[in-house]
Coordinates of C-alpha atoms in Angstrom, one line a residue:
M1 CA 78.7 84.7 128.1
A2 CA 81.3 84.5 125.3
K3 CA 81.2 87.6 122.9
G4 CA 81.9 87.5 119.3
S5 CA 81.4 85.2 116.7
I6 CA 83.0 81.7 116.0
P7 CA 85.3 81.8 113.0
R8 CA 84.3 79.5 110.1
P9 CA 87.8 78.2 109.6
F10 CA 87.9 76.9 113.2
I11 CA 84.5 75.3 112.5
D12 CA 85.6 73.7 109.6
D13 CA 88.7 72.4 111.2
L14 CA 86.8 71.0 114.2
L15 CA 84.6 69.0 111.8
N16 CA 87.9 67.6 109.9
R17 CA 89.2 66.7 113.3
A18 CA 86.1 65.0 114.7
D19 CA 85.2 61.3 114.0
I20 CA 81.5 61.6 113.4
A21 CA 81.2 57.8 113.9
E22 CA 82.9 58.1 117.4
V23 CA 80.9 61.1 118.2
I24 CA 77.5 59.3 117.5
N25 CA 78.3 56.0 118.8
A26 CA 79.1 57.5 122.3
R27 CA 75.4 58.1 122.4
V28 CA 73.8 55.6 119.8
P29 CA 75.5 52.2 119.6
L30 CA 76.5 51.8 115.8
K31 CA 77.1 48.6 113.8
K32 CA 79.6 48.2 111.1
A33 CA 77.8 47.8 107.8
G34 CA 80.6 47.8 105.1
S35 CA 82.5 51.1 104.8
T36 CA 79.5 52.7 106.8
Y37 CA 77.9 52.1 110.1
K38 CA 74.3 51.5 110.9
A39 CA 71.6 52.1 113.7
C40 CA 68.0 52.6 114.5
C41 CA 67.3 56.0 114.1
P42 CA 67.2 57.9 117.4
F43 CA 65.1 60.7 115.9
H44 CA 62.0 58.3 115.1
D45 CA 60.6 54.8 116.2
E46 CA 61.9 52.0 113.8
K47 CA 62.4 48.5 114.1
T48 CA 64.7 48.2 111.1
P49 CA 67.8 50.0 111.1
S50 CA 67.7 53.1 108.5
F51 CA 70.0 55.4 110.1
N52 CA 73.4 55.6 108.4
V53 CA 76.7 57.1 109.5
N54 CA 79.4 57.8 106.8
P55 CA 82.9 58.4 108.3
Q56 CA 84.5 59.2 104.9
Q57 CA 81.9 61.9 104.1
Q58 CA 81.5 62.9 108.0
F59 CA 77.9 62.6 107.5
Y60 CA 74.8 60.9 108.9
H61 CA 71.5 60.3 107.2
C62 CA 68.3 58.5 108.0
F63 CA 66.3 57.1 105.1
G64 CA 63.2 56.5 107.1
C65 CA 62.6 60.1 108.6
G66 CA 65.3 62.2 106.6
A67 CA 67.3 63.4 109.4
S68 CA 70.8 64.5 108.4
G69 CA 73.8 66.4 109.1
D70 CA 77.2 66.5 110.4
A71 CA 78.4 66.1 114.0
L72 CA 77.5 69.5 115.2
K73 CA 73.8 69.1 113.7
F74 CA 73.9 65.8 115.6
L75 CA 74.8 67.2 118.9
M76 CA 72.1 69.9 118.4
E77 CA 69.4 67.5 117.7
Y78 CA 70.2 64.8 120.0
D79 CA 71.7 66.5 123.1
G80 CA 69.2 69.4 122.5
L81 CA 72.3 72.0 122.4
S82 CA 72.4 75.3 121.0
F83 CA 74.9 75.7 117.9
V84 CA 77.4 77.5 120.2
E85 CA 77.1 74.8 122.9
A86 CA 77.6 72.0 120.3
V87 CA 80.8 73.9 119.2
E88 CA 82.1 74.1 122.4
S89 CA 81.2 70.4 123.5
L90 CA 82.7 68.9 120.4
A91 CA 85.8 71.2 120.8
S92 CA 86.0 70.0 124.4
Q93 CA 86.1 66.5 123.2
Y94 CA 89.0 66.9 121.1
G95 CA 90.8 69.2 123.3
M96 CA 90.3 72.4 121.4
Q97 CA 90.0 75.9 122.5
V98 CA 87.0 77.7 120.9
P99 CA 88.1 81.1 119.7
Y100 CA 85.8 84.2 119.3
E101 CA 86.3 86.9 116.7
V102 CA 87.1 90.2 118.7
K103 CA 87.9 93.8 117.2
S104 CA 91.3 94.6 118.9
P105 CA 94.1 92.7 120.8
Q106 CA 92.9 94.3 123.9
A107 CA 89.3 92.9 123.2
Q108 CA 90.9 89.5 122.6
K109 CA 92.9 89.5 125.8
A110 CA 89.7 90.4 127.6
Q111 CA 87.8 87.6 126.0
Q112 CA 90.6 85.3 126.9
E113 CA 90.5 86.2 130.4
R114 CA 86.7 85.9 130.9
Q115 CA 87.1 82.4 129.3
Q116 CA 89.5 81.3 131.8
Q117 CA 87.5 83.1 134.8
Q118 CA 84.6 80.9 133.6
A119 CA 86.6 77.8 133.4
N120 CA 87.6 78.6 136.9
L121 CA 84.1 79.1 138.1
Y122 CA 83.1 75.7 136.5
D123 CA 85.8 74.1 138.4
V124 CA 84.7 75.5 141.7
M125 CA 81.2 74.8 141.0
L126 CA 81.9 71.1 140.2
L127 CA 84.2 70.7 143.5
T128 CA 81.4 72.2 145.5
A129 CA 78.8 69.8 144.1
K130 CA 81.4 67.0 145.2
F131 CA 81.6 68.6 148.6
Y132 CA 77.7 68.7 149.2
R133 CA 77.5 65.3 147.9
F134 CA 80.2 64.0 150.5
Q135 CA 78.7 65.8 153.4
L136 CA 75.1 63.9 152.7
R137 CA 77.1 60.9 152.9
D138 CA 79.5 61.2 155.7
H139 CA 78.7 64.5 157.9
P140 CA 77.4 63.8 161.4
Q141 CA 74.7 66.1 160.9
S142 CA 73.2 64.5 157.5
E143 CA 71.0 61.8 158.9
V144 CA 68.2 64.7 159.3
A145 CA 68.7 65.4 155.7
K146 CA 68.7 61.6 154.7
Q147 CA 65.5 61.1 156.9
Y148 CA 63.7 63.9 154.8
L149 CA 64.7 62.4 151.6
R150 CA 63.7 59.0 152.8
D151 CA 60.4 60.6 154.1
R152 CA 59.7 61.9 150.5
G153 CA 60.2 58.8 148.8
L154 CA 63.4 59.3 147.0
S155 CA 65.7 56.4 146.1
S156 CA 69.4 56.6 146.3
Q157 CA 69.5 56.2 142.4
V158 CA 67.4 59.4 141.9
A159 CA 69.5 61.3 144.4
K160 CA 72.4 60.3 142.6
D161 CA 71.1 60.9 139.1
F162 CA 70.3 64.6 140.4
Y163 CA 73.6 64.6 142.4
I164 CA 71.8 65.9 145.6
G165 CA 74.0 67.0 148.4
F166 CA 73.6 68.5 151.9
A167 CA 75.1 71.9 153.3
P168 CA 75.3 71.4 157.0
A169 CA 75.1 74.1 159.9
G170 CA 77.7 76.5 160.2
W171 CA 79.3 79.7 158.7
D172 CA 82.5 78.5 156.8
N173 CA 82.1 74.8 156.1
L174 CA 82.7 75.2 152.4
I175 CA 85.8 77.3 152.1
K176 CA 87.4 75.1 154.6
G177 CA 86.3 72.1 153.2
L178 CA 87.5 73.1 149.6
S179 CA 90.7 74.6 150.8
Q180 CA 91.5 71.1 152.8
A181 CA 90.5 69.1 149.8
N182 CA 92.1 70.8 147.0
T183 CA 95.1 73.1 147.1
Q184 CA 95.7 73.4 143.4
I185 CA 93.0 76.1 142.8
T186 CA 94.4 79.7 143.4
N187 CA 92.0 82.6 144.6
L188 CA 89.5 80.1 146.1
K189 CA 87.7 82.5 147.9
P190 CA 87.2 85.3 145.5
L191 CA 85.8 82.5 143.1
L192 CA 83.5 81.1 145.9
V193 CA 82.4 84.7 146.3
E194 CA 82.0 85.4 142.5
S195 CA 79.9 82.2 142.0
G196 CA 77.6 83.2 144.8
M197 CA 78.4 80.2 147.1
V198 CA 80.2 82.5 149.9
V199 CA 78.8 85.9 150.9
E200 CA 81.5 88.6 151.6
K201 CA 81.0 91.8 154.0
P202 CA 84.0 93.7 153.2
E203 CA 83.0 96.4 155.8
Q204 CA 82.9 93.7 158.6
N205 CA 85.7 91.8 157.2
K206 CA 83.5 88.5 157.1
A207 CA 82.5 86.0 154.5
Y208 CA 80.0 83.0 155.2
D209 CA 78.5 80.1 153.3
R210 CA 75.5 81.2 151.7
F211 CA 73.7 77.7 152.2
R212 CA 73.4 76.4 155.4
E213 CA 71.1 73.3 156.9
R214 CA 69.7 72.7 153.5
I215 CA 69.4 70.1 150.9
M216 CA 71.5 71.2 147.8
F217 CA 70.5 70.7 144.3
P218 CA 73.0 71.4 142.0
I219 CA 71.8 73.0 138.6
R220 CA 73.6 72.2 135.5
D221 CA 73.6 73.8 132.1
G222 CA 73.1 71.9 128.6
R223 CA 76.3 70.4 128.9
G224 CA 76.0 68.9 132.4
R225 CA 78.1 71.6 133.9
V226 CA 77.2 72.5 137.6
I227 CA 76.6 76.4 137.3
A228 CA 74.5 77.1 140.3
F229 CA 72.8 75.5 143.2
G230 CA 69.1 75.7 144.8
G231 CA 68.9 74.9 148.6
R232 CA 65.7 73.9 150.2
V233 CA 65.0 74.0 154.0
L234 CA 64.6 70.9 156.0
T235 CA 62.0 72.2 158.5
K236 CA 58.9 74.5 158.4
E237 CA 60.3 76.8 160.6
Q238 CA 63.4 77.7 158.3
Q239 CA 62.7 80.4 155.9
P240 CA 63.0 81.1 153.1
K241 CA 61.8 77.6 151.6
Y242 CA 64.1 77.6 148.9
L243 CA 67.2 79.7 148.3
N244 CA 68.8 79.9 145.0
S245 CA 72.1 81.1 143.7
P246 CA 72.4 84.6 142.7
E247 CA 73.3 85.7 139.1
T248 CA 76.8 85.1 138.0
P249 CA 78.9 85.1 134.8
I250 CA 78.0 81.4 134.2
F251 CA 74.3 81.4 135.7
H252 CA 71.3 83.2 134.3
K253 CA 68.0 82.5 135.9
S254 CA 65.9 83.6 132.9
Q255 CA 67.6 81.2 130.5
T256 CA 68.1 78.1 132.9
L257 CA 65.6 75.5 133.7
Y258 CA 66.4 72.9 136.4
G259 CA 66.1 69.1 135.5
L260 CA 66.3 69.9 131.8
Y261 CA 69.9 68.2 131.5
E262 CA 68.9 65.3 133.6
M263 CA 65.7 65.0 131.4
R264 CA 67.8 64.9 128.4
Q265 CA 70.0 62.2 130.0
S266 CA 67.2 59.9 130.4
R267 CA 67.1 59.6 126.6
E268 CA 63.5 59.0 126.7
K269 CA 61.0 60.4 123.8
F270 CA 58.5 63.0 125.2
E271 CA 55.6 64.4 123.8
H272 CA 55.3 67.4 126.1
I273 CA 57.5 68.8 129.0
L274 CA 56.0 69.8 132.6
V275 CA 57.1 73.2 134.0
V276 CA 56.7 73.3 137.7
E277 CA 58.1 75.6 140.5
G278 CA 60.2 73.7 142.8
Y279 CA 63.5 71.2 142.8
M280 CA 61.4 68.8 145.1
D281 CA 58.8 68.5 142.5
V282 CA 61.2 67.7 139.6
V283 CA 62.9 65.1 141.8
A284 CA 59.9 63.6 143.3
L285 CA 58.0 63.2 140.0
A286 CA 61.3 61.5 138.5
Q287 CA 61.0 59.1 141.5
F288 CA 57.6 58.1 140.1
G289 CA 59.2 57.7 136.4
I290 CA 58.0 61.0 135.2
R291 CA 61.1 62.3 133.8
N292 CA 59.8 65.1 131.5
V293 CA 59.7 67.9 134.3
V294 CA 61.6 70.9 134.6
A295 CA 61.4 74.0 137.1
T296 CA 61.9 77.6 136.9
L297 CA 64.3 78.9 139.3
G298 CA 62.6 81.3 141.5
T299 CA 61.6 83.6 138.6
A300 CA 58.5 83.4 136.5
V301 CA 58.5 81.6 133.2
T302 CA 60.4 83.6 130.5
A303 CA 60.3 83.9 126.7
E304 CA 63.9 82.2 126.9
H305 CA 62.5 79.5 128.8
L306 CA 60.0 78.9 126.3
Q307 CA 62.1 79.0 123.4
I308 CA 64.5 76.2 125.1
L309 CA 61.4 74.2 125.8
F310 CA 60.0 74.4 122.2
K311 CA 63.3 73.1 120.8
Q312 CA 62.7 70.0 122.7
V313 CA 58.9 69.4 122.4
S314 CA 56.1 71.0 120.5
E315 CA 53.9 71.1 123.7
V316 CA 54.5 72.8 126.9
V317 CA 52.4 72.2 130.2
V318 CA 52.9 74.7 132.7
C319 CA 51.8 73.8 136.4
F320 CA 50.7 76.4 138.6
D321 CA 49.0 76.6 141.9
G322 CA 45.3 77.7 142.0
D323 CA 45.8 80.7 144.1
A324 CA 46.1 84.6 142.8
A325 CA 49.8 84.3 142.6
G326 CA 49.5 81.2 140.4
M327 CA 46.9 83.0 138.2
K328 CA 49.2 86.1 137.9
A329 CA 51.9 83.8 136.8
A330 CA 49.7 81.9 134.3
W331 CA 48.8 85.2 132.7
K332 CA 52.3 86.2 132.4
A333 CA 53.3 82.8 130.5
L334 CA 50.1 83.4 128.4
E335 CA 51.3 86.8 127.1
L336 CA 54.9 85.2 126.5
A337 CA 53.6 82.3 124.7
L338 CA 51.1 83.9 122.5
P339 CA 53.6 85.2 119.8
M340 CA 55.2 81.6 119.8
M341 CA 52.2 79.8 118.9
E342 CA 53.0 78.6 115.4
D343 CA 53.2 75.3 113.6
K344 CA 52.6 72.3 116.1
R345 CA 53.3 74.5 119.1
S346 CA 50.9 74.5 122.1
V347 CA 50.7 75.7 125.8
K348 CA 48.6 74.2 128.3
F349 CA 48.0 75.5 132.0
L350 CA 47.5 73.0 134.6
F351 CA 46.1 74.2 138.0
L352 CA 46.3 72.1 141.1
D353 CA 44.1 72.2 144.2
Q354 CA 44.8 74.5 146.8
G355 CA 47.4 73.6 149.1
E356 CA 48.6 70.8 146.8
D357 CA 51.7 70.4 144.8
P358 CA 53.0 67.9 142.0
D359 CA 54.8 65.9 144.7
S360 CA 51.5 65.5 146.7
T361 CA 49.3 65.2 143.9
V362 CA 51.2 62.4 142.6
R363 CA 51.2 60.7 145.7
Q364 CA 47.6 60.9 146.1
E365 CA 46.4 60.1 142.6
G366 CA 49.4 57.9 141.5
V367 CA 51.0 58.3 137.8
T368 CA 47.8 57.5 135.8
G369 CA 45.7 60.2 137.7
F370 CA 48.5 62.8 137.4
N371 CA 48.8 62.1 133.7
E372 CA 45.2 62.4 133.3
R373 CA 45.1 65.7 134.9
I374 CA 47.9 66.7 132.4
D375 CA 45.7 65.4 129.6
R376 CA 42.8 67.6 131.0
A377 CA 44.9 70.7 131.3
M378 CA 43.4 74.0 129.6
S379 CA 44.7 75.1 126.4
L380 CA 45.9 78.4 126.0
S381 CA 43.0 79.4 124.1
Q382 CA 40.6 78.2 126.6
F383 CA 42.4 79.8 129.5
L384 CA 42.4 83.1 127.6
I385 CA 38.7 83.1 126.8
Q386 CA 37.6 81.8 130.0
G387 CA 39.8 84.1 132.0
L388 CA 38.6 86.9 130.4
E389 CA 34.8 86.2 130.7
A390 CA 35.6 85.9 134.6
K391 CA 36.8 89.5 134.3
L392 CA 33.4 90.7 132.7
G393 CA 31.1 93.2 134.4
Y394 CA 28.0 91.6 132.6
A395 CA 27.1 88.2 131.3
P396 CA 28.9 87.0 128.2
S397 CA 25.6 86.7 126.5
T398 CA 24.7 90.4 126.8
I399 CA 25.5 93.3 124.5
E400 CA 27.7 95.0 127.2
G401 CA 29.4 91.8 127.9
R402 CA 30.2 91.1 124.2
Q403 CA 31.6 94.5 124.0
Q404 CA 33.8 94.3 127.0
L405 CA 35.0 90.9 125.9
V406 CA 36.2 92.0 122.5
S407 CA 37.7 95.0 124.4
L408 CA 39.5 92.7 126.9
A409 CA 40.7 90.2 124.3
T410 CA 42.2 92.7 121.6
P411 CA 45.7 93.2 123.2
F412 CA 46.0 89.5 123.7
I413 CA 45.1 88.6 120.2
K414 CA 47.3 91.2 118.7
L415 CA 50.3 89.4 120.5
A416 CA 49.4 86.3 118.6
T417 CA 50.8 85.9 114.6
G418 CA 50.0 83.8 111.7
L419 CA 47.1 81.4 111.5
Y420 CA 46.7 81.2 115.5
Q421 CA 46.0 84.6 115.6
Y422 CA 43.1 84.3 113.0
L423 CA 41.8 81.3 114.8
L424 CA 41.5 83.1 118.0
I425 CA 39.7 85.7 116.3
E426 CA 37.5 83.2 114.8
G427 CA 36.8 81.5 118.1
L428 CA 36.1 85.0 119.5
A429 CA 33.7 86.0 116.9
E430 CA 31.7 82.9 117.6
K431 CA 31.4 84.0 121.3
V432 CA 30.0 87.5 120.2
D433 CA 28.3 86.6 117.5
L434 CA 30.2 88.6 114.8
P435 CA 31.5 87.9 111.3
T436 CA 35.2 87.2 111.4
W437 CA 36.2 89.9 109.2
R438 CA 34.0 92.5 110.8
L439 CA 35.7 91.7 114.2
E440 CA 39.2 91.8 112.4
K441 CA 38.1 95.4 111.6
Q442 CA 37.0 96.4 114.7
M443 CA 40.2 94.9 116.6
Q444 CA 42.4 96.7 113.6
I445 CA 44.0 93.4 112.8
F446 CA 44.7 91.9 109.5
T447 CA 45.4 88.2 109.0
G448 CA 44.8 87.7 105.4
F449 CA 42.3 84.7 106.2
A450 CA 39.1 86.4 106.8
K451 CA 36.7 87.1 103.9
S452 CA 36.2 90.9 103.8
P453 CA 34.6 93.7 101.9
R454 CA 37.9 94.3 100.5
D455 CA 37.4 90.9 98.5
A456 CA 33.9 92.2 96.8
R457 CA 35.7 95.8 96.0
K458 CA 38.4 93.7 94.2
S459 CA 35.7 92.3 91.8
N460 CA 33.9 95.8 91.5
P461 CA 36.2 98.1 89.6
E462 CA 33.8 101.1 90.8
N463 CA 34.4 100.4 94.4
S464 CA 38.4 99.6 94.3
Q465 CA 40.8 102.0 95.8
P466 CA 42.7 104.3 93.1
A467 CA 46.1 103.8 92.3
G468 CA 48.7 106.0 93.8
K469 CA 46.7 106.0 97.2
V470 CA 49.2 105.7 100.2
F471 CA 47.7 102.5 101.5
S472 CA 49.7 100.9 98.7
V473 CA 53.0 101.8 100.4
P474 CA 53.2 98.6 102.4
L475 CA 52.4 96.7 99.6
K476 CA 55.0 98.1 97.4
I477 CA 57.6 97.5 100.2
A478 CA 56.4 93.9 100.4
R479 CA 56.8 93.7 96.7
I480 CA 60.5 94.5 97.0
L481 CA 61.1 92.3 100.0
F482 CA 59.7 89.5 98.1
E483 CA 62.7 89.8 95.9
T484 CA 65.1 90.8 98.6
P485 CA 64.0 89.1 101.9
V486 CA 67.3 90.0 103.7
W487 CA 66.1 93.3 103.9
S488 CA 63.5 92.6 106.3
T489 CA 66.1 92.9 109.1
V490 CA 65.7 96.7 108.8
F491 CA 62.4 96.4 110.3
Y492 CA 62.9 96.7 114.2
A493 CA 60.4 95.6 117.2
E494 CA 59.1 99.4 117.7
L495 CA 58.4 100.1 113.9
L496 CA 56.7 96.7 113.7
T497 CA 54.6 97.6 116.8
D498 CA 53.4 100.9 115.3
L499 CA 52.4 99.3 112.1
R500 CA 50.5 96.6 113.9
H501 CA 48.4 99.3 115.6
A502 CA 48.0 101.3 112.4
S503 CA 44.4 101.4 110.8
D504 CA 45.5 100.5 107.3
P505 CA 45.0 96.8 106.5
D506 CA 48.0 96.6 104.2
C507 CA 50.1 97.8 107.3
Q508 CA 48.9 94.7 109.1
A509 CA 49.7 92.6 106.3
L510 CA 53.3 94.0 105.9
V511 CA 53.9 93.2 109.7
M512 CA 52.8 89.5 109.1
F513 CA 54.9 89.1 106.0
V514 CA 58.0 90.9 107.6
Q515 CA 57.9 88.8 110.9
S516 CA 57.8 85.7 108.7
L517 CA 60.7 86.7 106.8
Q518 CA 62.9 87.4 110.1
T519 CA 62.4 83.8 111.3
V520 CA 64.6 82.8 108.3
D521 CA 68.4 83.6 107.8
W522 CA 68.2 84.5 104.3
T523 CA 71.9 84.4 103.9
Q524 CA 71.9 80.8 104.0
V525 CA 69.3 80.4 101.2
E526 CA 70.4 80.2 97.6
E527 CA 68.8 83.2 95.9
N528 CA 67.0 81.2 93.2
A529 CA 65.2 79.4 95.9
Q530 CA 64.3 82.2 98.0
K531 CA 61.1 83.3 96.3
T532 CA 59.7 79.7 95.9
M533 CA 60.3 79.6 99.5
I534 CA 58.3 82.6 100.5
R535 CA 55.5 81.9 97.8
N536 CA 55.1 78.3 99.4
W537 CA 55.0 79.7 102.8
L538 CA 52.2 82.4 102.0
L539 CA 50.3 79.7 100.2
Q540 CA 50.4 77.1 102.9
N541 CA 49.3 79.5 105.6
G542 CA 46.4 81.0 103.7
H543 CA 47.9 84.2 102.4
K544 CA 46.9 83.8 98.8
E545 CA 45.1 87.2 98.5
F546 CA 48.2 88.8 100.1
L547 CA 50.3 86.9 97.6
D548 CA 48.5 87.9 94.5
S549 CA 48.2 91.6 95.6
V550 CA 52.2 91.8 95.7
E551 CA 52.8 89.9 92.6
A552 CA 50.6 92.0 90.9
L553 CA 52.7 95.2 91.7
N554 CA 55.5 96.2 89.4
L555 CA 59.1 95.7 90.5
P556 CA 61.6 98.5 90.4
P557 CA 64.5 97.6 88.0
A558 CA 67.2 95.9 90.1
D559 CA 69.8 99.1 89.7
A560 CA 66.9 101.2 91.4
R561 CA 65.6 98.7 93.9
Y562 CA 67.6 100.4 96.9
E563 CA 66.6 103.8 96.3
E564 CA 62.9 102.9 95.8
F565 CA 63.1 100.9 99.0
D566 CA 64.6 103.7 100.9
S567 CA 62.0 106.2 99.7
L568 CA 59.1 103.9 100.5
L569 CA 60.4 103.5 104.2
H570 CA 60.4 107.3 104.6
R571 CA 56.8 107.5 103.1
L572 CA 55.9 104.6 105.5
I573 CA 57.2 106.5 108.4
G574 CA 55.1 109.6 107.2
L575 CA 52.3 107.9 106.9
L576 CA 52.2 106.5 110.4
D577 CA 53.3 109.9 111.7
E578 CA 50.3 111.4 110.2
Q579 CA 48.4 108.9 112.2
K580 CA 50.1 110.0 115.4
L581 CA 51.4 106.7 115.9
G582 CA 55.1 107.3 115.2
S583 CA 55.4 110.9 117.1
Q584 CA 57.1 109.3 119.9
G585 CA 58.4 106.0 118.2
W586 CA 61.4 107.4 116.3
T587 CA 64.5 109.3 117.2
D588 CA 67.1 110.5 114.9
D589 CA 69.2 107.7 115.5
E590 CA 66.5 105.2 114.8
L591 CA 65.9 107.2 111.5
K592 CA 69.2 106.9 110.5
R593 CA 69.4 103.1 111.4
L594 CA 66.2 102.3 109.3
T595 CA 68.3 103.7 106.1
E596 CA 71.7 102.5 106.9
M597 CA 72.0 100.3 103.8
K598 CA 75.4 99.5 102.1
G599 CA 75.4 98.5 98.9
G600 CA 71.9 97.2 98.9
K601 CA 72.4 95.5 102.1
S602 CA 71.1 96.4 105.8
S603 CA 73.7 97.2 108.5
K604 CA 72.6 94.5 110.4
E605 CA 73.5 92.0 107.3
T606 CA 76.8 93.5 106.8

């Protein structure tokens, strides 16, 4: 992966050279309308064109849904690319090499060498894909592969869309074939070894093809470049059933999903994405017209996978076998998904019958029946509660069962955040017949939504906490962060974890506040708009009580704010140490990192 940041002058130069009308017209047909262009908006359904492209200002805007931006923004939204991928894609279109800022000439040279090596790997992988595609068409042994694909009901068009190929029997077909087909690539064998396509045994002075007698599935990145392969056996006797490329400089399993590029190329709009386990499931469902399907690559669903999918849709449906391994994988996916449940996001769990997979299920039940299964899939909250109830040693209605359910649910609910966390507690409270605020107290979780005895104490001065108590330290920190949200970057994950487990509700509130601040790049938000943005978020998410508490506190003078913030951080650490929560959590280096502030800015910001 490229290291360093992309210089802003290069991005500005790239946007100046790019023709936004040309970029968009390659994906959405535009019609001339005076000095601008029009089209039906690709980001929402409409019959009358309201999508405008202004080549003079190099800007697009939809008067229907409000979508707007420059050429890079369009590539990110329409092609589903990250910012770096969008820059690289646009630069490639205009023959520009993306520079990455580095700290020394030696590092610059190393970066250039890495980029060139990656470019060579992409070239070799594309040639490899073409080679396997050619073998499927013309190799004498390919009839068994073709018959297998016909038996699975695959059309030639679907095989072409996914660029499916064939690796014939033999130990050195690939290196011989590429050597004969392309003599311009130097260091072909080392590149094939680095790409994982050839396995080298130096001690035996041997090298052989990794994939033999397999249907070959090229794995492509967001820009459509071949970065790896998956191979499926042709008979039940062969093992393993699926074989994947190893990790390489251009292929990382935890960050890649098979079929995502092909799904984007369908240009269809989807409400959800189905995650399955095998390549053939993706391809077979595509044969039935179900294109919103991706597969993991020999690994469980990762947090990176979910983040990628949530950039495409708000609902992810994870499909597992109904056996013990499938349940284990489902629980892992649940744990990863819980912290991501915000706004309109949702995760559903679809368990298939024993011995069935998506391919066989859709053949038996048809597209309608298969989609009905997806509609009936379990929500994350359903799966969590029902799964925990299945682990109880007593009936859920008994005192013992209720106590066990709360105990089992607590670590999972602590993973969630915001409104979703509160709603999970509310649902659990109904199950165990307890007030939500009391259950929050038992679980040592503060959401800011539940009505608690603290509300009554606020209206009764005799019961209120006296000023100066240590419990107000988190609120004082929150008051400063309210004015200077960029300082929230100083709170690293370990500190937030310890705060989350603290008994003080104000610590819980601080965690909620910091996590919400860390989702925004405050350097890109105008200072006079920051407080309004924070206040609106807190009100919209039901945190008015917290907002009132924070705004009621006095704010230190601007010239003393940093010193006060630094002092409060140390007091907060002392509070956690007193509770024996931080005794193993902070080293001297971490304490130094907490307070490495330069001119009132965190080291992370500078």
